[in-house]
Short mmCIF file of C-alpha atoms in Angstrom, two decimals:
data_model
loop_
_atom_site.label_atom_id
_atom_site.label_comp_id
_atom_site.label_asym_id
_atom_site.label_seq_id
_atom_site.Cartn_x
_atom_site.Cartn_y
_atom_site.Cartn_z
CA MET A 2 -39.90 10.62 -2.62
CA ALA A 3 -43.46 9.69 -3.52
CA PRO A 4 -45.91 12.65 -3.66
CA PHE A 5 -48.31 11.52 -0.94
CA SER A 6 -49.64 13.66 1.90
CA LYS A 7 -47.40 12.43 4.72
CA ALA A 8 -44.28 13.03 2.66
CA ALA A 9 -45.47 16.43 1.44
CA THR A 10 -46.31 17.51 4.98
CA ALA A 11 -42.97 16.29 6.31
CA LEU A 12 -41.07 18.07 3.52
CA ALA A 13 -42.91 21.33 4.20
CA ALA A 14 -42.03 20.99 7.89
CA LEU A 15 -38.37 20.31 7.06
CA ARG A 16 -38.24 23.42 4.88
CA ALA A 17 -39.70 25.47 7.71
CA ASP A 18 -37.51 24.01 10.45
CA LEU A 19 -34.08 23.99 8.82
CA VAL A 20 -31.82 27.01 9.10
CA GLY A 21 -30.21 25.73 5.90
CA ASP A 22 -31.82 25.07 2.52
CA VAL A 23 -33.88 22.15 1.24
CA PHE A 24 -33.98 21.07 -2.41
CA ALA A 25 -36.42 18.74 -4.14
CA PRO A 26 -36.20 17.78 -7.84
CA ASP A 27 -38.43 20.62 -9.07
CA ASP A 28 -36.62 23.34 -7.11
CA PRO A 29 -34.26 25.84 -8.75
CA GLY A 30 -30.72 24.92 -7.76
CA TYR A 31 -31.46 21.20 -7.37
CA ASP A 32 -29.17 20.09 -10.20
CA GLU A 33 -26.30 22.16 -8.87
CA ALA A 34 -26.89 20.79 -5.37
CA ARG A 35 -26.71 17.17 -6.55
CA THR A 36 -23.51 17.58 -8.60
CA VAL A 37 -20.38 15.98 -7.15
CA PHE A 38 -16.70 16.01 -8.10
CA ASN A 39 -16.73 12.83 -10.20
CA ALA A 40 -18.69 13.42 -13.42
CA MET A 41 -19.35 9.67 -13.74
CA ILE A 42 -21.81 9.98 -10.83
CA ASP A 43 -25.31 11.07 -11.91
CA ARG A 44 -27.87 10.41 -9.16
CA HIS A 45 -31.17 12.02 -8.29
CA PRO A 46 -32.03 12.23 -4.60
CA ALA A 47 -35.61 12.93 -3.55
CA VAL A 48 -34.47 15.56 -1.03
CA ILE A 49 -31.20 17.38 -0.39
CA ALA A 50 -30.95 19.02 3.03
CA GLN A 51 -28.14 21.58 3.11
CA CYS A 52 -27.63 21.80 6.85
CA ALA A 53 -26.30 24.92 8.55
CA ASN A 54 -25.61 23.41 11.99
CA ALA A 55 -25.79 20.22 14.03
CA ALA A 56 -29.43 20.84 14.94
CA ASP A 57 -30.26 20.85 11.21
CA VAL A 58 -28.54 17.48 10.89
CA VAL A 59 -30.62 16.06 13.75
CA ARG A 60 -33.82 17.30 12.10
CA SER A 61 -32.76 15.86 8.75
CA VAL A 62 -31.94 12.41 10.14
CA ARG A 63 -35.29 12.35 11.92
CA PHE A 64 -37.04 13.36 8.68
CA GLY A 65 -35.32 10.58 6.76
CA ARG A 66 -36.10 7.96 9.39
CA ASP A 67 -39.75 9.01 9.66
CA LEU A 68 -40.20 8.56 5.90
CA ASP A 69 -37.98 5.46 5.69
CA LEU A 70 -35.69 7.15 3.17
CA HIS A 71 -32.21 5.96 2.38
CA ILE A 72 -29.75 8.52 3.75
CA ALA A 73 -26.46 9.58 2.19
CA VAL A 74 -24.10 12.11 3.76
CA ARG A 75 -22.16 14.67 1.76
CA GLY A 76 -19.11 16.33 3.26
CA GLY A 77 -16.76 17.51 0.53
CA GLY A 78 -18.38 15.41 -2.19
CA HIS A 79 -14.88 14.61 -3.45
CA GLY A 80 -15.01 10.82 -2.99
CA VAL A 81 -14.45 9.01 -6.26
CA ALA A 82 -17.20 6.46 -5.58
CA GLY A 83 -19.91 9.13 -5.34
CA MET A 84 -21.22 7.67 -2.11
CA SER A 85 -22.38 11.09 -0.95
CA LEU A 86 -25.38 10.81 -3.30
CA ASN A 87 -28.21 8.35 -3.79
CA ASP A 88 -31.29 7.92 -5.96
CA ASN A 89 -34.73 8.70 -4.50
CA GLY A 90 -33.43 9.13 -0.97
CA LEU A 91 -32.23 11.90 1.33
CA VAL A 92 -28.84 13.57 1.08
CA ILE A 93 -27.61 15.37 4.19
CA ASP A 94 -25.31 18.01 2.72
CA LEU A 95 -22.84 19.51 5.20
CA ARG A 96 -21.08 21.97 2.90
CA ARG A 97 -22.47 25.01 4.71
CA MET A 98 -20.87 23.70 7.92
CA HIS A 99 -17.23 24.56 7.28
CA GLU A 100 -16.12 26.61 10.29
CA VAL A 101 -12.58 25.92 11.54
CA THR A 102 -11.49 27.00 15.02
CA VAL A 103 -7.78 26.87 15.92
CA HIS A 104 -6.78 26.51 19.57
CA THR A 105 -3.16 27.60 19.45
CA GLY A 106 -2.34 26.96 23.10
CA ALA A 107 -3.44 23.34 22.93
CA GLU A 108 -2.26 22.94 19.31
CA THR A 109 -5.63 21.53 18.32
CA VAL A 110 -8.29 22.48 15.80
CA ARG A 111 -12.05 21.92 15.65
CA VAL A 112 -13.30 21.39 12.12
CA GLU A 113 -16.96 21.24 11.13
CA GLY A 114 -18.13 18.28 9.09
CA GLY A 115 -18.46 20.07 5.76
CA ALA A 116 -15.04 21.76 5.77
CA LEU A 117 -12.59 21.16 2.95
CA MET A 118 -8.82 20.91 3.24
CA SER A 119 -8.61 24.45 1.91
CA HIS A 120 -10.67 25.69 4.89
CA LEU A 121 -8.50 23.79 7.37
CA ASP A 122 -5.14 24.73 5.88
CA ARG A 123 -5.96 28.42 5.47
CA ALA A 124 -7.04 28.56 9.11
CA THR A 125 -3.91 26.91 10.54
CA GLN A 126 -1.32 28.48 8.21
CA PRO A 127 -1.08 31.87 10.01
CA TYR A 128 -0.07 30.09 13.22
CA GLY A 129 2.65 27.97 11.63
CA LEU A 130 0.64 24.83 12.43
CA ALA A 131 -0.67 21.96 10.33
CA THR A 132 -1.95 18.42 10.48
CA THR A 133 -1.86 15.63 7.92
CA GLY A 134 -4.27 16.53 5.14
CA GLY A 135 -5.25 15.11 1.79
CA ARG A 136 -3.31 15.81 -1.38
CA SER A 137 -6.05 18.04 -2.79
CA SER A 138 -7.43 21.25 -1.34
CA ALA A 139 -10.95 20.17 -2.40
CA THR A 140 -10.96 17.01 -0.26
CA GLY A 141 -13.51 16.96 2.56
CA VAL A 142 -11.79 16.84 5.96
CA ALA A 143 -14.26 14.55 7.74
CA GLY A 144 -14.40 11.80 5.14
CA PHE A 145 -10.65 11.96 4.67
CA VAL A 146 -9.83 11.68 8.38
CA LEU A 147 -12.42 9.04 9.28
CA GLY A 148 -11.27 6.96 6.32
CA GLY A 149 -7.64 6.90 7.50
CA GLY A 150 -6.08 9.93 5.88
CA ASN A 151 -2.82 9.69 3.89
CA GLY A 152 -1.12 12.91 2.78
CA TRP A 153 2.11 14.83 2.27
CA LEU A 154 2.80 15.11 6.00
CA ASP A 155 2.02 11.55 7.11
CA ARG A 156 5.66 10.36 7.30
CA SER A 157 6.28 13.09 9.86
CA PHE A 158 2.94 13.37 11.69
CA GLY A 159 1.31 10.02 10.97
CA PRO A 160 -1.88 9.51 8.96
CA ALA A 161 -4.72 11.91 9.71
CA VAL A 162 -6.53 9.33 11.79
CA ASP A 163 -3.60 9.24 14.25
CA ASN A 164 -4.25 12.93 14.90
CA LEU A 165 -7.95 12.51 15.65
CA LEU A 166 -8.81 13.61 19.20
CA GLY A 167 -12.60 13.72 19.15
CA VAL A 168 -15.71 13.43 16.97
CA GLU A 169 -19.15 15.00 17.41
CA LEU A 170 -21.68 12.66 15.82
CA VAL A 171 -25.39 12.55 15.01
CA THR A 172 -26.44 8.92 15.20
CA ALA A 173 -29.04 6.90 13.31
CA ASP A 174 -31.68 7.52 15.99
CA ALA A 175 -31.23 11.30 15.55
CA GLY A 176 -29.32 11.53 18.82
CA THR A 177 -26.01 13.24 19.45
CA VAL A 178 -22.86 11.73 20.91
CA ARG A 179 -19.23 12.70 21.40
CA ALA A 180 -16.48 10.13 20.96
CA THR A 181 -13.00 10.45 22.45
CA ASP A 182 -10.55 8.15 24.18
CA GLN A 183 -12.50 8.78 27.40
CA GLU A 184 -16.07 9.13 26.08
CA ASN A 185 -17.49 6.21 24.11
CA PRO A 186 -13.99 4.81 23.46
CA GLU A 187 -15.17 1.84 21.38
CA LEU A 188 -16.99 4.17 18.99
CA PHE A 189 -13.91 6.39 18.91
CA TRP A 190 -11.80 3.39 17.95
CA ALA A 191 -14.23 2.52 15.14
CA LEU A 192 -14.05 6.05 13.74
CA HIS A 193 -10.32 5.53 13.13
CA GLY A 194 -10.83 4.10 9.66
CA GLY A 195 -14.50 3.04 9.74
CA GLY A 196 -15.61 6.17 7.89
CA GLY A 197 -19.22 7.35 7.91
CA ASN A 198 -20.73 4.04 8.97
CA PHE A 199 -21.66 5.14 12.49
CA GLY A 200 -23.33 8.51 12.05
CA VAL A 201 -22.97 12.02 10.66
CA ALA A 202 -19.76 13.69 11.84
CA THR A 203 -20.74 17.30 12.52
CA ALA A 204 -17.31 18.24 13.89
CA LEU A 205 -13.85 16.74 14.46
CA THR A 206 -11.06 17.80 16.79
CA LEU A 207 -7.55 17.22 15.44
CA LYS A 208 -4.04 17.53 16.79
CA LEU A 209 -1.84 20.20 15.16
CA HIS A 210 1.93 20.23 14.73
CA PRO A 211 4.41 23.08 14.27
CA LEU A 212 5.26 23.59 10.60
CA PRO A 213 7.97 26.27 10.65
CA ALA A 214 9.42 25.55 7.19
CA LEU A 215 8.46 23.54 4.15
CA SER A 216 10.27 23.15 0.84
CA SER A 217 9.71 21.10 -2.29
CA ALA A 218 11.54 19.95 -5.39
CA LEU A 219 9.60 19.19 -8.57
CA LEU A 220 11.54 17.65 -11.46
CA THR A 221 10.20 16.70 -14.86
CA TYR A 222 11.75 13.87 -16.91
CA ARG A 223 11.17 12.20 -20.23
CA PRO A 224 9.56 8.76 -19.75
CA GLU A 225 12.75 6.90 -20.74
CA THR A 226 14.48 8.42 -17.69
CA GLY A 227 11.67 7.17 -15.45
CA PRO A 228 13.29 3.93 -14.21
CA ASP A 229 16.44 5.77 -13.08
CA ALA A 230 14.29 8.46 -11.44
CA VAL A 231 12.20 5.88 -9.56
CA ARG A 232 15.27 4.03 -8.30
CA ARG A 233 16.95 7.23 -7.11
CA TYR A 234 13.73 8.46 -5.56
CA ARG A 235 13.43 5.13 -3.73
CA GLU A 236 16.94 5.49 -2.31
CA ILE A 237 16.32 9.08 -1.15
CA ILE A 238 13.21 8.01 0.74
CA THR A 239 14.63 4.83 2.28
CA GLY A 240 17.86 6.54 3.33
CA GLY A 241 16.35 9.91 4.26
CA PRO A 242 14.72 11.30 7.39
CA PRO A 243 10.97 11.15 8.18
CA GLU A 244 10.72 14.79 7.12
CA VAL A 245 11.17 13.87 3.44
CA SER A 246 8.18 12.63 1.44
CA GLY A 247 6.44 13.36 -1.86
CA ALA A 248 5.47 11.25 -4.87
CA LEU A 249 6.78 9.84 -8.11
CA MET A 250 4.33 9.78 -11.00
CA TYR A 251 3.76 9.28 -14.69
CA THR A 252 1.25 11.61 -16.32
CA THR A 253 0.51 13.73 -19.37
CA GLY A 254 2.28 17.09 -19.39
CA PRO A 255 -0.16 19.84 -18.37
CA PRO A 256 0.29 23.51 -19.31
CA ALA A 257 2.17 24.46 -16.15
CA GLU A 258 5.33 26.21 -15.01
CA CYS A 259 7.14 22.95 -14.36
CA VAL A 260 6.41 21.56 -17.86
CA PRO A 261 8.31 22.90 -20.89
CA GLU A 262 6.09 23.83 -23.82
CA HIS A 263 7.43 20.99 -25.96
CA MET A 264 6.31 18.44 -23.30
CA VAL A 265 2.73 19.71 -22.91
CA GLY A 266 0.30 16.97 -23.92
CA LYS A 267 3.02 14.33 -23.97
CA PRO A 268 3.90 11.53 -21.52
CA LEU A 269 6.33 12.47 -18.79
CA CYS A 270 7.66 11.34 -15.43
CA VAL A 271 7.57 13.71 -12.46
CA ALA A 272 9.42 13.43 -9.15
CA LEU A 273 8.15 15.49 -6.23
CA LEU A 274 10.15 15.68 -3.02
CA THR A 275 8.64 17.47 -0.03
CA TYR A 276 10.68 18.32 3.02
CA LEU A 277 9.85 19.74 6.44
CA GLY A 278 12.88 21.99 6.46
CA GLY A 279 14.83 24.47 4.42
CA GLU A 280 15.81 24.65 0.78
CA GLU A 281 19.53 23.94 1.29
CA ASP A 282 18.95 20.65 3.07
CA LEU A 283 16.38 19.61 0.46
CA ARG A 284 18.77 20.41 -2.38
CA GLU A 285 21.34 18.10 -0.81
CA LEU A 286 18.76 15.32 -0.42
CA ALA A 287 17.58 15.80 -4.01
CA GLN A 288 21.06 15.64 -5.61
CA PRO A 289 20.62 12.11 -7.02
CA LEU A 290 17.49 13.27 -8.86
CA LEU A 291 18.97 16.61 -9.88
CA ALA A 292 21.93 14.77 -11.43
CA LEU A 293 19.67 12.97 -13.91
CA PRO A 294 18.93 14.73 -17.21
CA HIS A 295 15.62 16.51 -16.70
CA GLU A 296 13.41 18.86 -18.66
CA ALA A 297 12.57 21.29 -15.83
CA GLU A 298 12.99 21.80 -12.10
CA ILE A 299 11.42 23.95 -9.41
CA LEU A 300 13.09 23.82 -6.01
CA GLY A 301 12.52 26.12 -3.06
CA ALA A 302 10.35 27.09 -0.12
CA ILE A 303 6.62 26.52 -0.50
CA ARG A 304 3.60 27.25 1.66
CA TYR A 305 1.67 24.18 2.76
CA VAL A 306 -1.57 25.64 1.37
CA ASP A 307 0.12 25.89 -2.04
CA LEU A 308 1.53 22.37 -1.85
CA GLN A 309 -2.00 21.15 -1.13
CA ARG A 310 -3.23 22.72 -4.38
CA LEU A 311 -0.48 21.24 -6.52
CA LEU A 312 -2.49 18.21 -7.71
CA ASP A 313 -5.92 19.86 -7.70
CA ASP A 314 -8.16 18.90 -10.59
CA PRO A 315 -11.27 20.83 -11.58
CA PRO A 316 -14.64 19.26 -10.78
CA GLY A 317 -16.67 17.82 -13.61
CA LEU A 318 -14.11 15.32 -14.92
CA ARG A 319 -14.54 11.56 -14.96
CA ASN A 320 -12.62 9.59 -12.33
CA TYR A 321 -11.74 5.98 -11.68
CA ARG A 322 -9.05 5.04 -9.17
CA ALA A 323 -7.51 2.23 -7.18
CA SER A 324 -4.78 1.65 -4.63
CA GLU A 325 -2.41 -1.16 -3.74
CA PHE A 326 0.06 -1.23 -0.86
CA LEU A 327 3.42 -2.86 -1.44
CA THR A 328 5.74 -5.15 0.46
CA GLY A 329 8.65 -3.23 -1.09
CA ALA A 330 9.88 -1.60 -4.28
CA PRO A 331 12.69 -3.81 -5.67
CA ASP A 332 14.12 -3.32 -9.14
CA ASP A 333 11.72 -5.76 -10.80
CA PHE A 334 8.82 -3.78 -9.34
CA VAL A 335 10.37 -0.56 -10.66
CA ALA A 336 10.49 -2.04 -14.16
CA ALA A 337 6.84 -3.11 -13.97
CA PHE A 338 5.70 0.21 -12.48
CA CYS A 339 7.47 2.22 -15.19
CA ALA A 340 6.14 0.05 -18.02
CA LEU A 341 2.61 0.62 -16.72
CA GLY A 342 3.40 4.32 -16.40
CA GLU A 343 4.38 4.54 -20.04
CA ALA A 344 0.95 3.09 -20.88
CA VAL A 345 -0.94 5.95 -19.13
CA PRO A 346 -3.87 7.03 -21.33
CA VAL A 347 -2.78 10.13 -23.26
CA PRO A 348 -3.84 12.89 -23.45
CA THR A 349 -5.77 12.84 -20.17
CA ARG A 350 -5.14 14.09 -16.63
CA THR A 351 -4.47 10.51 -15.53
CA ARG A 352 -1.69 9.96 -13.00
CA HIS A 353 0.20 6.78 -12.13
CA VAL A 354 1.55 7.51 -8.66
CA LEU A 355 3.99 5.91 -6.24
CA PHE A 356 3.67 7.28 -2.71
CA PRO A 357 6.26 6.68 0.04
CA ARG A 358 5.15 5.56 3.48
CA GLY A 359 7.01 4.32 6.56
CA ALA A 360 8.42 6.56 9.33
CA ALA A 361 5.60 7.93 11.56
CA ILE A 362 2.97 5.93 9.66
CA ALA A 363 4.60 2.62 10.58
CA SER A 364 5.44 3.65 14.14
CA GLY A 365 1.93 4.91 14.96
CA PRO A 366 -0.63 3.14 17.17
CA ALA A 367 -1.25 -0.37 15.85
CA ARG A 368 -4.61 -0.68 17.62
CA PHE A 369 -6.63 1.17 14.97
CA PRO A 370 -8.24 -0.51 11.91
CA VAL A 371 -5.50 0.60 9.51
CA PRO A 372 -4.15 -2.66 8.04
CA HIS A 373 -1.81 -0.94 5.57
CA ARG A 374 0.23 0.86 8.24
CA ASP A 375 3.37 -1.25 7.76
CA ALA A 376 3.48 -1.03 3.95
CA PRO A 377 6.50 1.01 2.81
CA TRP A 378 4.96 2.10 -0.51
CA CYS A 379 1.58 2.65 -2.15
CA VAL A 380 0.71 2.60 -5.86
CA HIS A 381 -2.22 4.79 -6.84
CA PRO A 382 -3.44 4.56 -10.44
CA CYS A 383 -5.67 7.60 -10.79
CA ALA A 384 -7.52 7.83 -14.11
CA ILE A 385 -8.97 11.28 -14.79
CA TRP A 386 -10.49 12.17 -18.16
CA GLU A 387 -13.17 14.26 -19.82
CA ASP A 388 -14.69 12.37 -22.74
CA PRO A 389 -17.10 9.48 -21.93
CA ALA A 390 -15.73 7.78 -25.04
CA ASP A 391 -12.52 7.22 -23.05
CA ASP A 392 -14.28 5.36 -20.22
CA GLU A 393 -13.33 1.89 -21.39
CA ARG A 394 -9.64 2.51 -22.00
CA CYS A 395 -9.11 4.53 -18.80
CA ILE A 396 -10.85 1.99 -16.55
CA ALA A 397 -9.04 -0.86 -18.29
CA TRP A 398 -5.70 0.84 -17.64
CA VAL A 399 -6.42 1.08 -13.87
CA GLN A 400 -7.28 -2.62 -13.82
CA GLN A 401 -4.11 -3.36 -15.77
CA VAL A 402 -2.07 -1.54 -13.12
CA ARG A 403 -3.69 -3.53 -10.32
CA ALA A 404 -2.88 -6.80 -12.10
CA GLY A 405 0.63 -5.71 -13.03
CA ILE A 406 1.80 -4.86 -9.52
CA ARG A 407 0.01 -7.74 -7.79
CA PRO A 408 3.25 -9.71 -7.14
CA TRP A 409 4.37 -6.96 -4.73
CA SER A 410 0.99 -6.21 -3.15
CA THR A 411 0.40 -6.72 0.58
CA GLY A 412 -3.31 -7.27 -0.15
CA ALA A 413 -4.26 -4.22 1.90
CA ILE A 414 -5.81 -1.15 0.28
CA TYR A 415 -6.78 2.44 1.12
CA LEU A 416 -10.56 2.61 0.82
CA ARG A 417 -10.64 6.32 0.07
CA PHE A 418 -8.73 5.64 -3.15
CA ILE A 419 -11.29 3.19 -4.56
CA GLY A 420 -14.90 3.05 -5.66
CA ASP A 421 -17.50 0.43 -4.80
CA GLU A 422 -15.56 -2.78 -5.46
CA GLY A 423 -17.37 -5.25 -3.22
CA GLY A 424 -17.01 -6.85 0.19
CA ASP A 425 -13.60 -8.42 -0.34
CA ARG A 426 -12.06 -5.01 -0.92
CA ILE A 427 -13.65 -3.68 2.29
CA VAL A 428 -11.98 -6.54 4.16
CA ALA A 429 -8.71 -5.57 2.46
CA GLY A 430 -9.19 -1.97 3.53
CA LEU A 431 -10.05 -2.61 7.18
CA GLY A 432 -8.67 -6.06 8.02
CA ALA A 433 -10.78 -9.14 8.74
CA GLU A 434 -10.34 -9.06 12.53
CA SER A 435 -11.02 -5.34 12.75
CA LEU A 436 -14.07 -5.70 10.51
CA ARG A 437 -15.71 -8.09 12.97
CA ARG A 438 -15.18 -5.60 15.80
CA LEU A 439 -16.39 -2.72 13.62
CA ALA A 440 -19.57 -4.65 12.80
CA ALA A 441 -20.27 -5.00 16.52
CA VAL A 442 -19.92 -1.22 16.97
CA LYS A 443 -22.18 -0.70 13.95
CA SER A 444 -24.82 -2.88 15.62
CA VAL A 445 -24.87 -0.57 18.62
CA TYR A 446 -24.99 2.76 16.84
CA ASP A 447 -26.69 1.88 13.53
CA PRO A 448 -28.39 -1.52 13.83
CA ASP A 449 -30.66 -0.82 10.83
CA ASN A 450 -27.72 0.15 8.59
CA VAL A 451 -29.19 3.59 7.94
CA PHE A 452 -25.77 4.91 6.97
CA ARG A 453 -25.04 2.48 4.16
CA PHE A 454 -23.82 4.82 1.42
CA ASN A 455 -20.14 4.29 2.19
CA HIS A 456 -17.69 1.40 2.18
CA ASN A 457 -20.32 -0.34 4.18
CA ILE A 458 -19.83 -2.25 7.42
CA ARG A 459 -22.91 -4.37 7.97
CA PRO A 460 -24.16 -4.69 11.58
CA THR A 461 -23.86 -8.14 13.14
#
């Protein structure tokens, strides 16, 4: 932000008016405030407004509009593309707004816009309730839900967006609006996948589901056993109930309970089965995988909050990811997937993941802009590394995966799993017909494209 009198006066007024904190580049704490999860993102906003409530958000939007600043919105800051930051603009940082209120009688929860999955899951756990959340406790709830929301519970409860009941929004004109099926229904429709294009979500209301029991089985294999493990995992999912889910992945062995010491730092294949039910039933479902020679196994009851932390990675690592939805997972796909898995960059935290879908995802409401709903599987190459010298080989591997599984791709993608890859990928993530309707909604609520730091939907 240029140091001229109008800007200086406006910044002083913002500091005075906000309940939360305001950071400019010369302020102590600025560098910490601008740091996000993905270490590849290094941007320098002119102003960071750490809002404490919805009124702070209104003031911040008005400040940004008055000074014609580009505005980015930070919820969890976990998005791989780093779209919650910009250079020389305003960042509206919601992290101080993380209150979660559970309404047990209605089985609903109100979640403020800066809450993480850890805040949500810790609040609902004591009541034996849950809703579909991301596969990391550090994921921001708002960005995850408004972007569609795939997680461990989606085969039983549908994607997170199917559980969205209401959104409280600050719009581009610094106004406030609530969107539900009854209030502003077209905006509510657009928020089912359209992300942060339409305003700043200061709170969401979500449907909760009873979660009386949860168990998991985690089995570690040598890479050469991977093809058999994938095929057996595929049969368990396709022949099993909606309550069974999980992931199959290739990775480098981390120092963890489920990894024998001799496999740490080496390539391995991991099968994770999750089950909304007890250990005995899961053990029966997992028998085909248990029968394969494996290096380690952990099978038993698990708390949902602990399952959500299972794939957590520390902040400050470099990330590059992609996603492709599949028409199916036949044997020739399995061979290709496993070959790409054996090429995972080692030693890094990179994961080559196959997620199951179907069940409640496929049977959910078709009216929302979720074009990948019918895909039975999703491949998620997730490159995570520390040394910038590994940038080229890790990014190249992700692109190699995309090319290698293209014969089985539906063409649809999950936008929250990708960075800024251009307009064609946004069409793939939202659907061409839906995108035209979304652009019309954008024209009503953000005709000047103020909220452009996202997988952007341009107003018509």
